[in-house]
Structure formats: structure tokens, C-alpha cells
PDB file of C-alpha atoms in Angstrom:
ATOM      1  CA  MET A   1     100.456  99.878 120.608  1.00  0.00           C
ATOM      2  CA  GLU A   2      99.835 102.403 123.346  1.00  0.00           C
ATOM      3  CA  ASP A   3      96.393 102.901 124.846  1.00  0.00           C
ATOM      4  CA  CYS A   4      94.253 105.756 123.622  1.00  0.00           C
ATOM      5  CA  VAL A   5      92.435 108.155 125.899  1.00  0.00           C
ATOM      6  CA  LYS A   6      88.773 107.203 125.688  1.00  0.00           C
ATOM      7  CA  HIS A   7      85.998 109.706 124.933  1.00  0.00           C
ATOM      8  CA  ASP A   8      82.252 109.432 124.429  1.00  0.00           C
ATOM      9  CA  GLU A   9      81.239 106.384 122.434  1.00  0.00           C
ATOM     10  CA  LYS A  10      78.822 106.447 119.523  1.00  0.00           C
ATOM     11  CA  LYS A  11      76.541 103.681 118.380  1.00  0.00           C
ATOM     12  CA  PRO A  12      77.169 102.744 114.751  1.00  0.00           C
ATOM     13  CA  VAL A  13      74.626 103.679 112.123  1.00  0.00           C
ATOM     14  CA  GLY A  14      74.013 102.683 108.521  1.00  0.00           C
ATOM     15  CA  LEU A  15      74.696  99.545 106.486  1.00  0.00           C
ATOM     16  CA  LEU A  16      77.757  98.310 104.642  1.00  0.00           C
ATOM     17  CA  LEU A  17      76.931  97.266 101.104  1.00  0.00           C
ATOM     18  CA  PRO A  18      78.874  94.388  99.503  1.00  0.00           C
ATOM     19  CA  ARG A  19      82.497  95.124  98.687  1.00  0.00           C
ATOM     20  CA  ARG A  20      83.990  94.604  95.201  1.00  0.00           C
ATOM     21  CA  THR A  21      80.834  96.058  93.744  1.00  0.00           C
ATOM     22  CA  LEU A  22      79.660  99.530  93.001  1.00  0.00           C
ATOM     23  CA  ILE A  23      78.273 101.150  96.117  1.00  0.00           C
ATOM     24  CA  ARG A  24      75.468 103.630  95.752  1.00  0.00           C
ATOM     25  CA  GLY A  25      75.202 106.842  97.694  1.00  0.00           C
ATOM     26  CA  VAL A  26      72.758 106.729 100.558  1.00  0.00           C
ATOM     27  CA  GLY A  27      70.995 110.043 100.320  1.00  0.00           C
ATOM     28  CA  ILE A  28      72.117 113.600  99.783  1.00  0.00           C
ATOM     29  CA  ALA A  29      72.895 116.060 102.536  1.00  0.00           C
ATOM     30  CA  LEU A  30      73.758 119.672 101.863  1.00  0.00           C
ATOM     31  CA  ALA A  31      76.166 120.467 104.659  1.00  0.00           C
ATOM     32  CA  MET A  32      78.762 118.943 106.944  1.00  0.00           C
ATOM     33  CA  ALA A  33      76.674 119.576 110.057  1.00  0.00           C
ATOM     34  CA  PRO A  34      78.203 117.646 112.961  1.00  0.00           C
ATOM     35  CA  PHE A  35      75.857 115.077 114.494  1.00  0.00           C
ATOM     36  CA  ALA A  36      78.123 113.121 116.847  1.00  0.00           C
ATOM     37  CA  GLN A  37      81.570 112.927 118.406  1.00  0.00           C
ATOM     38  CA  LEU A  38      83.987 110.170 117.476  1.00  0.00           C
ATOM     39  CA  LEU A  39      87.656 109.480 117.988  1.00  0.00           C
ATOM     40  CA  ALA A  40      90.862 109.797 116.011  1.00  0.00           C
ATOM     41  CA  CYS A  41      94.345 109.157 117.345  1.00  0.00           C
ATOM     42  CA  GLY A  42      97.226 111.317 116.303  1.00  0.00           C
ATOM     43  CA  GLY A  43      99.213 109.124 113.911  1.00  0.00           C
ATOM     44  CA  GLY A  44     102.561 108.788 112.272  1.00  0.00           C
ATOM     45  CA  THR A  45     106.059 109.667 113.285  1.00  0.00           C
ATOM     46  CA  ASP A  46     106.065 113.408 113.896  1.00  0.00           C
ATOM     47  CA  ASP A  47     104.676 115.628 116.633  1.00  0.00           C
ATOM     48  CA  GLY A  48     101.124 115.720 115.309  1.00  0.00           C
ATOM     49  CA  SER A  49     101.482 119.152 113.713  1.00  0.00           C
ATOM     50  CA  GLY A  50     100.366 117.723 110.373  1.00  0.00           C
ATOM     51  CA  THR A  51     103.664 117.614 108.535  1.00  0.00           C
ATOM     52  CA  ASP A  52     107.017 115.884 108.707  1.00  0.00           C
ATOM     53  CA  ASP A  53     110.420 116.526 107.171  1.00  0.00           C
ATOM     54  CA  GLY A  54     110.167 120.290 107.002  1.00  0.00           C
ATOM     55  CA  GLY A  55     106.476 120.725 106.396  1.00  0.00           C
ATOM     56  CA  GLY A  56     106.162 117.906 103.899  1.00  0.00           C
ATOM     57  CA  LYS A  57     109.067 119.108 101.749  1.00  0.00           C
ATOM     58  CA  GLY A  58     111.631 116.584 100.606  1.00  0.00           C
ATOM     59  CA  ASN A  59     114.502 116.856  98.156  1.00  0.00           C
ATOM     60  CA  GLY A  60     113.843 117.745  94.530  1.00  0.00           C
ATOM     61  CA  THR A  61     110.639 118.904  92.877  1.00  0.00           C
ATOM     62  CA  TRP A  62     107.114 117.634  93.159  1.00  0.00           C
ATOM     63  CA  ALA A  63     106.239 114.862  90.723  1.00  0.00           C
ATOM     64  CA  THR A  64     103.741 115.295  87.901  1.00  0.00           C
ATOM     65  CA  GLY A  65     101.818 112.927  85.671  1.00  0.00           C
ATOM     66  CA  GLY A  66      99.604 111.217  88.228  1.00  0.00           C
ATOM     67  CA  THR A  67     100.068 107.862  89.921  1.00  0.00           C
ATOM     68  CA  ALA A  68     102.122 106.472  87.015  1.00  0.00           C
ATOM     69  CA  ALA A  69     105.021 108.553  88.365  1.00  0.00           C
ATOM     70  CA  MET A  70     105.028 106.780  91.747  1.00  0.00           C
ATOM     71  CA  SER A  71     107.871 104.415  92.637  1.00  0.00           C
ATOM     72  CA  GLY A  72     105.838 102.862  95.461  1.00  0.00           C
ATOM     73  CA  ASN A  73     108.915 102.302  97.636  1.00  0.00           C
ATOM     74  CA  TYR A  74     107.672 104.356 100.582  1.00  0.00           C
ATOM     75  CA  PRO A  75     108.313 104.006 104.320  1.00  0.00           C
ATOM     76  CA  ASP A  76     105.692 102.820 106.791  1.00  0.00           C
ATOM     77  CA  PRO A  77     104.473 106.046 108.439  1.00  0.00           C
ATOM     78  CA  PHE A  78     103.043 104.068 111.368  1.00  0.00           C
ATOM     79  CA  ALA A  79     106.247 102.136 112.123  1.00  0.00           C
ATOM     80  CA  SER A  80     107.163 104.329 115.088  1.00  0.00           C
ATOM     81  CA  GLY A  81     103.731 104.052 116.669  1.00  0.00           C
ATOM     82  CA  ILE A  82     100.426 105.880 116.421  1.00  0.00           C
ATOM     83  CA  GLY A  83     100.566 108.092 119.493  1.00  0.00           C
ATOM     84  CA  SER A  84      98.815 107.789 122.821  1.00  0.00           C
ATOM     85  CA  ALA A  85      96.353 110.703 122.868  1.00  0.00           C
ATOM     86  CA  CYS A  86      92.990 110.624 121.093  1.00  0.00           C
ATOM     87  CA  THR A  87      91.214 113.637 119.706  1.00  0.00           C
ATOM     88  CA  VAL A  88      87.457 114.106 119.520  1.00  0.00           C
ATOM     89  CA  TYR A  89      86.301 113.967 115.918  1.00  0.00           C
ATOM     90  CA  LYS A  90      83.002 115.303 114.669  1.00  0.00           C
ATOM     91  CA  ALA A  91      81.110 113.062 112.276  1.00  0.00           C
ATOM     92  CA  ALA A  92      79.048 114.274 109.352  1.00  0.00           C
ATOM     93  CA  THR A  93      76.635 113.233 106.648  1.00  0.00           C
ATOM     94  CA  LEU A  94      77.963 111.810 103.381  1.00  0.00           C
ATOM     95  CA  GLY A  95      77.111 115.026 101.545  1.00  0.00           C
ATOM     96  CA  PRO A  96      75.866 115.827  98.056  1.00  0.00           C
ATOM     97  CA  CYS A  97      79.086 114.763  96.313  1.00  0.00           C
ATOM     98  CA  TYR A  98      79.025 111.153  97.464  1.00  0.00           C
ATOM     99  CA  ALA A  99      78.390 108.681  94.640  1.00  0.00           C
ATOM    100  CA  ALA A 100      78.924 105.052  93.656  1.00  0.00           C
ATOM    101  CA  THR A 101      82.447 103.909  94.448  1.00  0.00           C
ATOM    102  CA  VAL A 102      84.774 101.090  93.378  1.00  0.00           C
ATOM    103  CA  ASP A 103      86.939  98.631  95.343  1.00  0.00           C
ATOM    104  CA  ARG A 104      90.483  99.529  94.248  1.00  0.00           C
ATOM    105  CA  LYS A 105      93.803 100.939  95.461  1.00  0.00           C
ATOM    106  CA  ASP A 106      94.512 103.341  92.592  1.00  0.00           C
ATOM    107  CA  ILE A 107      91.541 105.701  92.446  1.00  0.00           C
ATOM    108  CA  SER A 108      92.967 108.167  89.914  1.00  0.00           C
ATOM    109  CA  GLU A 109      91.669 106.618  86.669  1.00  0.00           C
ATOM    110  CA  ALA A 110      94.902 107.906  85.064  1.00  0.00           C
ATOM    111  CA  GLN A 111      94.019 111.527  85.818  1.00  0.00           C
ATOM    112  CA  PRO A 112      97.054 113.842  85.886  1.00  0.00           C
ATOM    113  CA  GLY A 113      98.202 115.598  89.024  1.00  0.00           C
ATOM    114  CA  LEU A 114     100.695 115.391  91.856  1.00  0.00           C
ATOM    115  CA  PRO A 115     100.736 111.718  92.959  1.00  0.00           C
ATOM    116  CA  VAL A 116      99.716 110.973  96.559  1.00  0.00           C
ATOM    117  CA  ARG A 117      99.811 107.815  98.675  1.00  0.00           C
ATOM    118  CA  LEU A 118      97.050 107.974 101.310  1.00  0.00           C
ATOM    119  CA  ALA A 119      97.623 105.659 104.289  1.00  0.00           C
ATOM    120  CA  PHE A 120      94.946 105.067 106.931  1.00  0.00           C
ATOM    121  CA  LEU A 121      95.279 103.067 110.121  1.00  0.00           C
ATOM    122  CA  ILE A 122      91.971 102.007 111.703  1.00  0.00           C
ATOM    123  CA  VAL A 123      92.133 101.089 115.395  1.00  0.00           C
ATOM    124  CA  ASN A 124      89.749 100.568 118.323  1.00  0.00           C
ATOM    125  CA  PRO A 125      89.750 102.723 121.504  1.00  0.00           C
ATOM    126  CA  SER A 126      92.572 100.573 122.910  1.00  0.00           C
ATOM    127  CA  CYS A 127      94.577 101.410 119.790  1.00  0.00           C
ATOM    128  CA  GLN A 128      94.463  97.813 118.578  1.00  0.00           C
ATOM    129  CA  PRO A 129      94.089  97.357 114.802  1.00  0.00           C
ATOM    130  CA  VAL A 130      90.660  96.737 113.289  1.00  0.00           C
ATOM    131  CA  PRO A 131      91.115  94.300 110.371  1.00  0.00           C
ATOM    132  CA  GLY A 132      88.422  94.074 107.721  1.00  0.00           C
ATOM    133  CA  ALA A 133      87.114  97.613 108.201  1.00  0.00           C
ATOM    134  CA  THR A 134      86.328  99.391 104.952  1.00  0.00           C
ATOM    135  CA  VAL A 135      87.569 102.890 104.224  1.00  0.00           C
ATOM    136  CA  ASP A 136      85.662 104.773 101.514  1.00  0.00           C
ATOM    137  CA  VAL A 137      87.318 107.944 100.147  1.00  0.00           C
ATOM    138  CA  TRP A 138      86.317 110.573  97.597  1.00  0.00           C
ATOM    139  CA  HIS A 139      87.645 113.974  96.526  1.00  0.00           C
ATOM    140  CA  THR A 140      87.884 116.310  93.545  1.00  0.00           C
ATOM    141  CA  ASN A 141      90.283 116.189  90.625  1.00  0.00           C
ATOM    142  CA  PRO A 142      92.909 118.973  90.308  1.00  0.00           C
ATOM    143  CA  ALA A 143      90.325 121.137  88.530  1.00  0.00           C
ATOM    144  CA  GLY A 144      88.040 120.990  91.552  1.00  0.00           C
ATOM    145  CA  LEU A 145      85.409 118.662  90.054  1.00  0.00           C
ATOM    146  CA  TYR A 146      83.940 115.547  91.622  1.00  0.00           C
ATOM    147  CA  SER A 147      83.005 112.622  89.385  1.00  0.00           C
ATOM    148  CA  GLY A 148      79.867 110.554  88.924  1.00  0.00           C
ATOM    149  CA  SER A 149      76.503 111.000  87.255  1.00  0.00           C
ATOM    150  CA  ASP A 150      74.848 110.140  90.575  1.00  0.00           C
ATOM    151  CA  ALA A 151      76.582 112.954  92.471  1.00  0.00           C
ATOM    152  CA  SER A 152      74.745 116.249  92.746  1.00  0.00           C
ATOM    153  CA  ASN A 153      75.102 118.250  89.528  1.00  0.00           C
ATOM    154  CA  MET A 154      76.731 121.098  91.446  1.00  0.00           C
ATOM    155  CA  CYS A 155      79.587 118.715  92.349  1.00  0.00           C
ATOM    156  CA  THR A 156      80.454 117.912  88.732  1.00  0.00           C
ATOM    157  CA  ASN A 157      79.412 121.339  87.423  1.00  0.00           C
ATOM    158  CA  GLY A 158      77.608 119.445  84.681  1.00  0.00           C
ATOM    159  CA  ASN A 159      80.945 118.487  83.110  1.00  0.00           C
ATOM    160  CA  ALA A 160      80.379 115.530  80.760  1.00  0.00           C
ATOM    161  CA  ALA A 161      83.767 113.908  81.426  1.00  0.00           C
ATOM    162  CA  ALA A 162      83.289 114.200  85.184  1.00  0.00           C
ATOM    163  CA  ARG A 163      79.791 112.729  85.092  1.00  0.00           C
ATOM    164  CA  ALA A 164      80.974 109.791  82.974  1.00  0.00           C
ATOM    165  CA  SER A 165      83.883 108.952  85.306  1.00  0.00           C
ATOM    166  CA  ARG A 166      84.520 107.559  88.786  1.00  0.00           C
ATOM    167  CA  TRP A 167      87.812 109.335  89.307  1.00  0.00           C
ATOM    168  CA  PHE A 168      89.075 109.837  92.863  1.00  0.00           C
ATOM    169  CA  ARG A 169      86.566 107.465  94.439  1.00  0.00           C
ATOM    170  CA  GLY A 170      87.484 104.173  96.040  1.00  0.00           C
ATOM    171  CA  ILE A 171      86.873 101.735  98.872  1.00  0.00           C
ATOM    172  CA  ARG A 172      89.190  99.088 100.385  1.00  0.00           C
ATOM    173  CA  ALA A 173      89.293  96.804 103.393  1.00  0.00           C
ATOM    174  CA  THR A 174      91.982  97.141 106.046  1.00  0.00           C
ATOM    175  CA  ASP A 175      94.564  94.383 106.366  1.00  0.00           C
ATOM    176  CA  ALA A 176      95.425  92.379 109.502  1.00  0.00           C
ATOM    177  CA  ASN A 177      97.305  95.420 110.826  1.00  0.00           C
ATOM    178  CA  GLY A 178      94.307  97.727 110.347  1.00  0.00           C
ATOM    179  CA  ARG A 179      95.954  99.577 107.464  1.00  0.00           C
ATOM    180  CA  VAL A 180      94.658 100.514 104.040  1.00  0.00           C
ATOM    181  CA  ASP A 181      96.336 102.563 101.288  1.00  0.00           C
ATOM    182  CA  PHE A 182      95.075 104.467  98.262  1.00  0.00           C
ATOM    183  CA  ASP A 183      97.052 105.923  95.356  1.00  0.00           C
ATOM    184  CA  THR A 184      95.577 109.176  94.120  1.00  0.00           C
ATOM    185  CA  CYS A 185      96.434 112.750  93.101  1.00  0.00           C
ATOM    186  CA  PHE A 186      96.424 115.905  95.162  1.00  0.00           C
ATOM    187  CA  PRO A 187      92.909 117.379  95.092  1.00  0.00           C
ATOM    188  CA  GLY A 188      91.998 120.712  93.582  1.00  0.00           C
ATOM    189  CA  TRP A 189      89.890 123.402  95.179  1.00  0.00           C
ATOM    190  CA  TYR A 190      86.498 124.908  94.512  1.00  0.00           C
ATOM    191  CA  SER A 191      84.936 128.137  95.669  1.00  0.00           C
ATOM    192  CA  SER A 192      84.041 128.439  99.376  1.00  0.00           C
ATOM    193  CA  ARG A 193      85.963 125.282 100.439  1.00  0.00           C
ATOM    194  CA  THR A 194      89.577 124.605 101.272  1.00  0.00           C
ATOM    195  CA  ILE A 195      91.247 121.469  99.872  1.00  0.00           C
ATOM    196  CA  HIS A 196      89.868 118.348 101.571  1.00  0.00           C
ATOM    197  CA  ILE A 197      89.305 114.593 101.303  1.00  0.00           C
ATOM    198  CA  HIS A 198      86.083 112.870 102.397  1.00  0.00           C
ATOM    199  CA  PHE A 199      86.122 109.465 104.061  1.00  0.00           C
ATOM    200  CA  THR A 200      83.765 106.937 105.634  1.00  0.00           C
ATOM    201  CA  VAL A 201      84.778 104.006 107.864  1.00  0.00           C
ATOM    202  CA  ARG A 202      82.469 100.983 108.122  1.00  0.00           C
ATOM    203  CA  VAL A 203      83.007  97.917 110.308  1.00  0.00           C
ATOM    204  CA  GLY A 204      81.046  94.671 110.312  1.00  0.00           C
ATOM    205  CA  GLY A 205      78.270  95.993 108.114  1.00  0.00           C
ATOM    206  CA  THR A 206      77.749  99.299 109.931  1.00  0.00           C
ATOM    207  CA  GLU A 207      78.885 102.865 109.364  1.00  0.00           C
ATOM    208  CA  TYR A 208      80.995 104.255 112.201  1.00  0.00           C
ATOM    209  CA  LEU A 209      82.430 107.517 110.961  1.00  0.00           C
ATOM    210  CA  THR A 210      82.019 109.916 108.053  1.00  0.00           C
ATOM    211  CA  SER A 211      84.196 113.021 108.075  1.00  0.00           C
ATOM    212  CA  GLN A 212      86.794 115.048 106.171  1.00  0.00           C
ATOM    213  CA  LEU A 213      90.579 115.448 106.370  1.00  0.00           C
ATOM    214  CA  PHE A 214      92.773 118.350 105.271  1.00  0.00           C
ATOM    215  CA  PHE A 215      96.307 119.451 104.425  1.00  0.00           C
ATOM    216  CA  GLU A 216      98.205 122.366 105.944  1.00  0.00           C
ATOM    217  CA  ASP A 217      97.771 125.629 104.031  1.00  0.00           C
ATOM    218  CA  ALA A 218     101.522 125.982 103.520  1.00  0.00           C
ATOM    219  CA  LEU A 219     101.534 122.692 101.634  1.00  0.00           C
ATOM    220  CA  ASN A 220      98.363 123.602  99.701  1.00  0.00           C
ATOM    221  CA  ASN A 221      99.889 126.912  98.630  1.00  0.00           C
ATOM    222  CA  GLU A 222     103.208 125.376  97.633  1.00  0.00           C
ATOM    223  CA  ILE A 223     101.598 122.781  95.387  1.00  0.00           C
ATOM    224  CA  ILE A 224      99.108 125.206  93.842  1.00  0.00           C
ATOM    225  CA  SER A 225     101.826 127.759  93.107  1.00  0.00           C
ATOM    226  CA  THR A 226     104.412 125.361  91.644  1.00  0.00           C
ATOM    227  CA  GLN A 227     102.358 123.034  89.444  1.00  0.00           C
ATOM    228  CA  THR A 228     100.725 124.388  86.303  1.00  0.00           C
ATOM    229  CA  LEU A 229      97.821 121.969  86.530  1.00  0.00           C
ATOM    230  CA  TYR A 230      96.878 123.612  89.839  1.00  0.00           C
ATOM    231  CA  SER A 231      98.247 127.148  89.433  1.00  0.00           C
ATOM    232  CA  SER A 232      96.344 127.784  86.190  1.00  0.00           C
ATOM    233  CA  ARG A 233      93.197 128.229  88.286  1.00  0.00           C
ATOM    234  CA  GLY A 234      94.825 130.811  90.543  1.00  0.00           C
ATOM    235  CA  ALA A 235      94.993 130.907  94.317  1.00  0.00           C
ATOM    236  CA  LYS A 236      92.166 129.213  96.194  1.00  0.00           C
ATOM    237  CA  ASP A 237      89.597 131.592  97.655  1.00  0.00           C
ATOM    238  CA  THR A 238      89.221 129.757 100.997  1.00  0.00           C
ATOM    239  CA  THR A 239      91.960 128.958 103.496  1.00  0.00           C
ATOM    240  CA  ASN A 240      91.888 126.413 106.286  1.00  0.00           C
ATOM    241  CA  VAL A 241      91.285 129.164 108.814  1.00  0.00           C
ATOM    242  CA  ASN A 242      88.147 130.501 107.132  1.00  0.00           C
ATOM    243  CA  ASP A 243      86.732 127.208 105.859  1.00  0.00           C
ATOM    244  CA  ASN A 244      83.459 126.785 107.756  1.00  0.00           C
ATOM    245  CA  VAL A 245      83.696 122.989 108.034  1.00  0.00           C
ATOM    246  CA  LEU A 246      87.291 122.903 109.260  1.00  0.00           C
ATOM    247  CA  ARG A 247      86.893 125.942 111.505  1.00  0.00           C
ATOM    248  CA  GLN A 248      84.017 124.258 113.326  1.00  0.00           C
ATOM    249  CA  SER A 249      85.963 121.006 113.631  1.00  0.00           C
ATOM    250  CA  GLY A 250      89.216 122.104 115.250  1.00  0.00           C
ATOM    251  CA  LEU A 251      91.782 122.774 112.520  1.00  0.00           C
ATOM    252  CA  THR A 252      95.011 120.847 113.165  1.00  0.00           C
ATOM    253  CA  ASP A 253      93.308 117.751 114.580  1.00  0.00           C
ATOM    254  CA  TYR A 254      91.987 117.142 111.072  1.00  0.00           C
ATOM    255  CA  TYR A 255      95.265 117.552 109.185  1.00  0.00           C
ATOM    256  CA  PHE A 256      96.974 114.680 107.450  1.00  0.00           C
ATOM    257  CA  GLN A 257     100.571 114.164 108.443  1.00  0.00           C
ATOM    258  CA  THR A 258     102.652 114.414 105.295  1.00  0.00           C
ATOM    259  CA  GLN A 259     106.095 113.811 103.883  1.00  0.00           C
ATOM    260  CA  LYS A 260     107.547 114.366 100.428  1.00  0.00           C
ATOM    261  CA  MET A 261     108.991 111.195  98.921  1.00  0.00           C
ATOM    262  CA  ASP A 262     112.205 110.876  96.916  1.00  0.00           C
ATOM    263  CA  ASP A 263     110.221 110.389  93.700  1.00  0.00           C
ATOM    264  CA  GLY A 264     108.356 113.681  94.289  1.00  0.00           C
ATOM    265  CA  ALA A 265     105.116 112.044  95.407  1.00  0.00           C
ATOM    266  CA  LEU A 266     103.384 112.974  98.655  1.00  0.00           C
ATOM    267  CA  LEU A 267     102.859 110.455 101.465  1.00  0.00           C
ATOM    268  CA  ALA A 268      99.894 111.447 103.665  1.00  0.00           C
ATOM    269  CA  TRP A 269      98.664 109.437 106.642  1.00  0.00           C
ATOM    270  CA  LYS A 270      96.144 109.420 109.484  1.00  0.00           C
ATOM    271  CA  THR A 271      95.110 107.086 112.312  1.00  0.00           C
ATOM    272  CA  ILE A 272      91.357 106.807 112.919  1.00  0.00           C
ATOM    273  CA  VAL A 273      89.750 105.340 116.053  1.00  0.00           C
ATOM    274  CA  VAL A 274      86.355 103.645 115.879  1.00  0.00           C
ATOM    275  CA  HIS A 275      84.287 101.905 118.564  1.00  0.00           C
ATOM    276  CA  ALA A 276      84.154  98.537 116.854  1.00  0.00           C
TER     277      ALA A 276
END
């Protein structure tokens, strides 16, 4: 792997709770106010613009029916390297929609939606893999609702099914190559926010980075407009350009790279650098 350009280091904070158990949220914060600068390498096989293969478009139509529609025979997006330049990331608090999570690869709980394979590569500032790091992800269902009775009520909108579920929450440890995958569905949107996925990286019992990742608006708009499950709610009211969190962070540096798979699922990937 090529060396990354090194930026300001950050001392780790927080504690890693035992894996393969439910993990409780550690406080509620109301905004994604940046409190530190961390690193993330540009990852994958394209030019870092956020998409591959024509803006994430492959042959055929997008798949429906959730993760059950996935063939799983997907290429390694990191096979051609992870890039040599690092970008400054801004870290954030967990936020009011964090809740207990579960150690698992498929985080959908059989919810419907466009199936997505999320691939993360965790590396150190020398771009060497960090095995055994845990990546914790959470996002909304296609209707724009988070799950969990322990999330803030505004995140579930008081919906009984959402409060009783743990959909689209999961945590896994990276393998010897520093990689971890999740199978999920494309998130929905809610008022005042563009479509996004939260994540936290912890290494050796400490929290190193909590932030959010995004998809290009062209991809968001295509999926929302072509799938009934998403289009029934209408166009989202916030774009990437006017989303306060993303606008303050630096737009394209926070985009997943994406590619449409032959089975109609979406492959999305990102390389994250931590000082571990």
C-alpha cells in the first residue's frame, strides 16, 4: 500500500464495549458539531469523485426486495489500491439517533429497499491495514426512520415498529486486511438532512472517529425517482449542497465511491485512516 500524507493526529477518546453483545449509546448530542480533525484516505478504484462506472450506474435496473436480492458475487473495490492522498476528516458526536447495536453483517432485519453492500477499509497513517478495529454503522430505513427504543423519540417519530426494531444498525470487526462489510438497504431521507450513513471506528478499546458519509446527489435522485418505496415520499427537501453537516465538512471528501452491480445492488466503499 502507498503511504498516506499525514495530518494532525488526535488522541483517542471513549471506550469500546464488548463485541457480540448489544452496545448501548453513550449519551445524546443534538448536532454534528465538529470537535477534531481526523484522516480518511481516498479509496477504491476510481478518481475519488465518489462514483465509478458512469456515476454508479450499471446495466439493468436497480434491485428491489432488500438484501435477499443480493447475489454477493461482488468485486473487491480496494483491489487496485486505496490511493496515496489523505483528506482531513472532521469528527463528531454520536448524535441523538445512536442506539444499541448488534454484531452482524446483514443489518437490514429483512426490511425492503434497494440492497447495498457497504465496504470499509480501516488503515493507519502509513496506509497499513488495522485488523480487529470495529466499525459501527447506523442509518434510517427507506421511510426515513431510525430504529430503537433507546434512540431519541424524534429519530423514530414515535413509530411503534421502529422503536421495537434494530434495523440498519450493526457493528463488526475488521479482518486481517483491515476490511469489514455490511449488507443493508439504501437509506431514506428526512426533513432538513440529505441522505447519509453514520459510522464510528474503535480500535483497542478506544473510540477514534465518529462521522458521517454520503452519496452523490445524482445517485440519490435516481434511486428516489425510480423506486416506489422511495419515490412515494416525494423528492427530498435537502440536497448535499445545502445540508449543513456536509457543507461544513467538505462535500466530495465525504462521498462513498459507488458502483452498480450486475444483480442491481449497489456497492459502496470508503477507506478510513485512524491513528491506531
